[in-house]
């Protein structure tokens, strides 16, 4: 609008200027014609001319002979543009500020037959036909600008509103608000853009939820693992560590993002991995002594590029202990079985060459004793194995007093044969839940041991009473007693205080181990007090049923 208006005004001014020139040219021609036909002196004729025009008569040398403006003009006009053009082409024109009047004038000069010049001039603003038009155009221009601005605002707002909404939605999604969506417009382009944006946001939300679920599952798995796991990237920064690993090394606080070599426990471990194979076994001593098996593997990302290393730490302390116990158990069983088998084999081979009946019978008695000992050993091993491998615990009602009395009656003859007083004391009737056979085995082993290791004229007491909310079974003897240094180990398999004496008495070394496992399977505790030469006291606490409280 601005450039069109400017061009229009320029063209309009040029047309008005040409119109003024035509008027001046016509005025000069009219004066010249009148001068030729009337023969009147030019100065007289010019003095009576229309005052709309300023008319000047100039001689051939450029001097002003007459000027209707009644101003005295002294400048020579020979080199004025319009005079030079009139001299060369017969007529000429120019637009400039008059030196005499001080205003912008339009000049047109025509050469006369006698060599003089007739010049007509007119103020440039006297025929300014576009002044009013310029005001109208300016007002229209302002209105068009305001209307254009208003329409442009409406259009830009309509176009930018969905973009602004998408920008805001993008910021919210970047901040974790994955449910944010934009309004789908009816327009083809904007509607498609909004629909595509919502589809992208929905896929991003689904991807995030899926990744979050995978992350939660992974964290749950890592937290529930009984193995330590940690991982570090190629910059040696820790990117993951599970609670078991932190507990294993006594690490506290958040160490994610820290350099692995800044943590002493892990640094020593990494140094060990660098100098050994991928799978190694080491023993750590802080915060507690543990045996661990270490496995490491590289983590690869895109384009098979290494992005880190994951290390798995398996606590094999219990496995080592079990392996040691298994080895010791096998060695003890082999030794215990070898002794009676060696005797049986030796005496049976000797019998081939024995002719004496008395000696033969003696050897047969020894073979029979060793066979019985071997049978007892095998039975005890089977009993112990059965107790350890039983997964389901029986919940039979056990009349403790009646079952204990049966054991009392069973062993009373054996005690009487050694002149040992066997006493049973029961304050009230007790009912507990458990395996009847295991309970009888428990009492039988303890009472039999008490009789076995009590000298003649000694005493063995069996007592049943209530201690708080539990049944208390006390078996006390006046036997040889157990040295204090052996008290913590008598419940181990095949452990004997005096091996020669125990074997002579027919012991297998498994009786107290069986007793301990039975007590633990019934949810109870066992305690031992003993003094050498004075005897031993076994105190067992077993939970009672709620109806007995």
PDB file of C-alpha atoms in Angstrom, residues 422-547:
ATOM      1  CA  UNK A 422      16.030 -93.720  87.754  1.00  0.00           C
ATOM      2  CA  UNK A 423      13.429 -91.150  88.914  1.00  0.00           C
ATOM      3  CA  UNK A 424      10.508 -89.583  87.006  1.00  0.00           C
ATOM      4  CA  UNK A 425       8.846 -86.457  88.373  1.00  0.00           C
ATOM      5  CA  UNK A 426       5.843 -84.791  86.704  1.00  0.00           C
ATOM      6  CA  UNK A 427       3.953 -81.848  88.252  1.00  0.00           C
ATOM      7  CA  UNK A 428       0.944 -81.996  85.906  1.00  0.00           C
ATOM      8  CA  UNK A 429      -0.282 -83.404  82.630  1.00  0.00           C
ATOM      9  CA  UNK A 430       1.102 -81.753  79.486  1.00  0.00           C
ATOM     10  CA  UNK A 431      -0.021 -81.928  75.836  1.00  0.00           C
ATOM     11  CA  UNK A 432       2.217 -80.659  73.012  1.00  0.00           C
ATOM     12  CA  UNK A 433       2.081 -80.826  69.212  1.00  0.00           C
ATOM     13  CA  UNK A 434       4.694 -82.726  67.255  1.00  0.00           C
ATOM     14  CA  UNK A 435       5.958 -86.090  66.072  1.00  0.00           C
ATOM     15  CA  UNK A 436       5.460 -88.753  68.768  1.00  0.00           C
ATOM     16  CA  UNK A 437       8.249 -90.959  67.440  1.00  0.00           C
ATOM     17  CA  UNK A 438      10.704 -88.042  67.413  1.00  0.00           C
ATOM     18  CA  UNK A 439       9.787 -87.109  70.983  1.00  0.00           C
ATOM     19  CA  UNK A 440      10.308 -90.682  72.180  1.00  0.00           C
ATOM     20  CA  UNK A 441      13.656 -90.793  70.323  1.00  0.00           C
ATOM     21  CA  UNK A 442      14.643 -87.539  72.026  1.00  0.00           C
ATOM     22  CA  UNK A 443      13.914 -88.795  75.547  1.00  0.00           C
ATOM     23  CA  UNK A 444      15.348 -92.235  74.844  1.00  0.00           C
ATOM     24  CA  UNK A 445      18.699 -90.889  73.638  1.00  0.00           C
ATOM     25  CA  UNK A 446      19.140 -88.496  76.580  1.00  0.00           C
ATOM     26  CA  UNK A 447      18.099 -90.963  79.286  1.00  0.00           C
ATOM     27  CA  UNK A 448      20.091 -93.798  77.720  1.00  0.00           C
ATOM     28  CA  UNK A 449      23.203 -91.560  77.589  1.00  0.00           C
ATOM     29  CA  UNK A 450      22.635 -90.508  81.202  1.00  0.00           C
ATOM     30  CA  UNK A 451      22.472 -94.140  82.332  1.00  0.00           C
ATOM     31  CA  UNK A 452      25.414 -95.083  80.135  1.00  0.00           C
ATOM     32  CA  UNK A 453      27.760 -92.409  81.550  1.00  0.00           C
ATOM     33  CA  UNK A 454      26.627 -92.663  85.201  1.00  0.00           C
ATOM     34  CA  UNK A 455      28.617 -94.869  87.532  1.00  0.00           C
ATOM     35  CA  UNK A 456      27.057 -97.562  89.693  1.00  0.00           C
ATOM     36  CA  UNK A 457      24.994 -96.382  92.634  1.00  0.00           C
ATOM     37  CA  UNK A 458      24.417 -93.132  90.788  1.00  0.00           C
ATOM     38  CA  UNK A 459      21.164 -91.349  90.039  1.00  0.00           C
ATOM     39  CA  UNK A 460      19.309 -90.187  86.916  1.00  0.00           C
ATOM     40  CA  UNK A 461      16.339 -87.810  87.271  1.00  0.00           C
ATOM     41  CA  UNK A 462      13.682 -87.051  84.654  1.00  0.00           C
ATOM     42  CA  UNK A 463      11.571 -83.960  85.440  1.00  0.00           C
ATOM     43  CA  UNK A 464       8.575 -82.485  83.587  1.00  0.00           C
ATOM     44  CA  UNK A 465       7.192 -79.079  84.578  1.00  0.00           C
ATOM     45  CA  UNK A 466       6.022 -75.729  83.229  1.00  0.00           C
ATOM     46  CA  UNK A 467       8.426 -72.851  82.631  1.00  0.00           C
ATOM     47  CA  UNK A 468       6.539 -69.710  81.673  1.00  0.00           C
ATOM     48  CA  UNK A 469       4.475 -70.771  78.617  1.00  0.00           C
ATOM     49  CA  UNK A 470       6.653 -73.735  77.670  1.00  0.00           C
ATOM     50  CA  UNK A 471       7.132 -77.355  78.658  1.00  0.00           C
ATOM     51  CA  UNK A 472      10.436 -77.929  80.416  1.00  0.00           C
ATOM     52  CA  UNK A 473      12.089 -81.359  80.256  1.00  0.00           C
ATOM     53  CA  UNK A 474      15.097 -81.781  82.540  1.00  0.00           C
ATOM     54  CA  UNK A 475      17.329 -84.869  82.454  1.00  0.00           C
ATOM     55  CA  UNK A 476      19.962 -84.819  85.161  1.00  0.00           C
ATOM     56  CA  UNK A 477      22.574 -87.422  86.025  1.00  0.00           C
ATOM     57  CA  UNK A 478      25.409 -87.868  88.498  1.00  0.00           C
ATOM     58  CA  UNK A 479      27.740 -89.213  85.856  1.00  0.00           C
ATOM     59  CA  UNK A 480      31.290 -88.452  84.851  1.00  0.00           C
ATOM     60  CA  UNK A 481      30.442 -85.021  83.433  1.00  0.00           C
ATOM     61  CA  UNK A 482      31.792 -83.161  80.396  1.00  0.00           C
ATOM     62  CA  UNK A 483      34.768 -80.770  80.426  1.00  0.00           C
ATOM     63  CA  UNK A 484      33.795 -77.158  79.747  1.00  0.00           C
ATOM     64  CA  UNK A 485      35.871 -76.922  76.556  1.00  0.00           C
ATOM     65  CA  UNK A 486      33.731 -79.643  74.963  1.00  0.00           C
ATOM     66  CA  UNK A 487      30.291 -78.255  75.854  1.00  0.00           C
ATOM     67  CA  UNK A 488      29.898 -76.260  72.621  1.00  0.00           C
ATOM     68  CA  UNK A 489      30.725 -79.223  70.368  1.00  0.00           C
ATOM     69  CA  UNK A 490      29.008 -82.247  71.897  1.00  0.00           C
ATOM     70  CA  UNK A 491      25.996 -81.734  69.594  1.00  0.00           C
ATOM     71  CA  UNK A 492      28.143 -82.077  66.452  1.00  0.00           C
ATOM     72  CA  UNK A 493      28.027 -85.281  64.427  1.00  0.00           C
ATOM     73  CA  UNK A 494      30.555 -87.928  65.477  1.00  0.00           C
ATOM     74  CA  UNK A 495      32.053 -85.650  68.120  1.00  0.00           C
ATOM     75  CA  UNK A 496      33.251 -87.568  71.164  1.00  0.00           C
ATOM     76  CA  UNK A 497      34.755 -86.284  74.398  1.00  0.00           C
ATOM     77  CA  UNK A 498      36.662 -89.525  74.954  1.00  0.00           C
ATOM     78  CA  UNK A 499      36.695 -91.542  71.752  1.00  0.00           C
ATOM     79  CA  UNK A 500      38.096 -94.750  73.236  1.00  0.00           C
ATOM     80  CA  UNK A 501      35.628 -94.832  76.115  1.00  0.00           C
ATOM     81  CA  UNK A 502      32.644 -93.892  73.893  1.00  0.00           C
ATOM     82  CA  UNK A 503      33.401 -96.673  71.442  1.00  0.00           C
ATOM     83  CA  UNK A 504      33.827 -99.126  74.331  1.00  0.00           C
ATOM     84  CA  UNK A 505      30.360 -98.151  75.539  1.00  0.00           C
ATOM     85  CA  UNK A 506      28.886 -98.682  72.078  1.00  0.00           C
ATOM     86  CA  UNK A 507      28.283 -95.013  71.248  1.00  0.00           C
ATOM     87  CA  UNK A 508      28.016 -93.853  67.634  1.00  0.00           C
ATOM     88  CA  UNK A 509      28.652 -90.138  68.201  1.00  0.00           C
ATOM     89  CA  UNK A 510      25.294 -89.223  66.636  1.00  0.00           C
ATOM     90  CA  UNK A 511      22.945 -89.401  69.614  1.00  0.00           C
ATOM     91  CA  UNK A 512      23.182 -85.770  70.729  1.00  0.00           C
ATOM     92  CA  UNK A 513      23.158 -84.552  67.101  1.00  0.00           C
ATOM     93  CA  UNK A 514      19.843 -86.392  66.652  1.00  0.00           C
ATOM     94  CA  UNK A 515      18.533 -84.852  69.896  1.00  0.00           C
ATOM     95  CA  UNK A 516      19.406 -81.321  68.774  1.00  0.00           C
ATOM     96  CA  UNK A 517      17.733 -81.709  65.371  1.00  0.00           C
ATOM     97  CA  UNK A 518      14.558 -83.118  66.982  1.00  0.00           C
ATOM     98  CA  UNK A 519      14.381 -80.193  69.423  1.00  0.00           C
ATOM     99  CA  UNK A 520      14.864 -77.652  66.611  1.00  0.00           C
ATOM    100  CA  UNK A 521      12.244 -79.356  64.442  1.00  0.00           C
ATOM    101  CA  UNK A 522       9.727 -78.991  67.308  1.00  0.00           C
ATOM    102  CA  UNK A 523      10.548 -75.280  67.694  1.00  0.00           C
ATOM    103  CA  UNK A 524      12.329 -75.706  71.026  1.00  0.00           C
ATOM    104  CA  UNK A 525      15.716 -75.052  72.608  1.00  0.00           C
ATOM    105  CA  UNK A 526      18.223 -77.248  74.428  1.00  0.00           C
ATOM    106  CA  UNK A 527      20.760 -76.206  77.031  1.00  0.00           C
ATOM    107  CA  UNK A 528      23.566 -78.202  78.658  1.00  0.00           C
ATOM    108  CA  UNK A 529      25.283 -77.677  81.995  1.00  0.00           C
ATOM    109  CA  UNK A 530      27.978 -80.074  83.131  1.00  0.00           C
ATOM    110  CA  UNK A 531      30.794 -80.387  85.636  1.00  0.00           C
ATOM    111  CA  UNK A 532      33.438 -83.073  85.553  1.00  0.00           C
ATOM    112  CA  UNK A 533      32.886 -85.706  88.236  1.00  0.00           C
ATOM    113  CA  UNK A 534      29.500 -84.323  89.298  1.00  0.00           C
ATOM    114  CA  UNK A 535      27.302 -84.980  86.291  1.00  0.00           C
ATOM    115  CA  UNK A 536      25.378 -83.234  83.513  1.00  0.00           C
ATOM    116  CA  UNK A 537      21.995 -81.520  83.171  1.00  0.00           C
ATOM    117  CA  UNK A 538      20.119 -81.221  79.858  1.00  0.00           C
ATOM    118  CA  UNK A 539      17.272 -78.654  79.858  1.00  0.00           C
ATOM    119  CA  UNK A 540      14.837 -78.696  76.958  1.00  0.00           C
ATOM    120  CA  UNK A 541      12.082 -76.122  76.390  1.00  0.00           C
ATOM    121  CA  UNK A 542       9.266 -77.052  74.006  1.00  0.00           C
ATOM    122  CA  UNK A 543       6.262 -74.887  73.012  1.00  0.00           C
ATOM    123  CA  UNK A 544       2.879 -76.082  74.260  1.00  0.00           C
ATOM    124  CA  UNK A 545      -0.493 -75.793  72.544  1.00  0.00           C
ATOM    125  CA  UNK A 546      -2.580 -72.707  73.393  1.00  0.00           C
ATOM    126  CA  UNK A 547      -5.220 -74.850  75.121  1.00  0.00           C
TER     127      UNK A 547
END
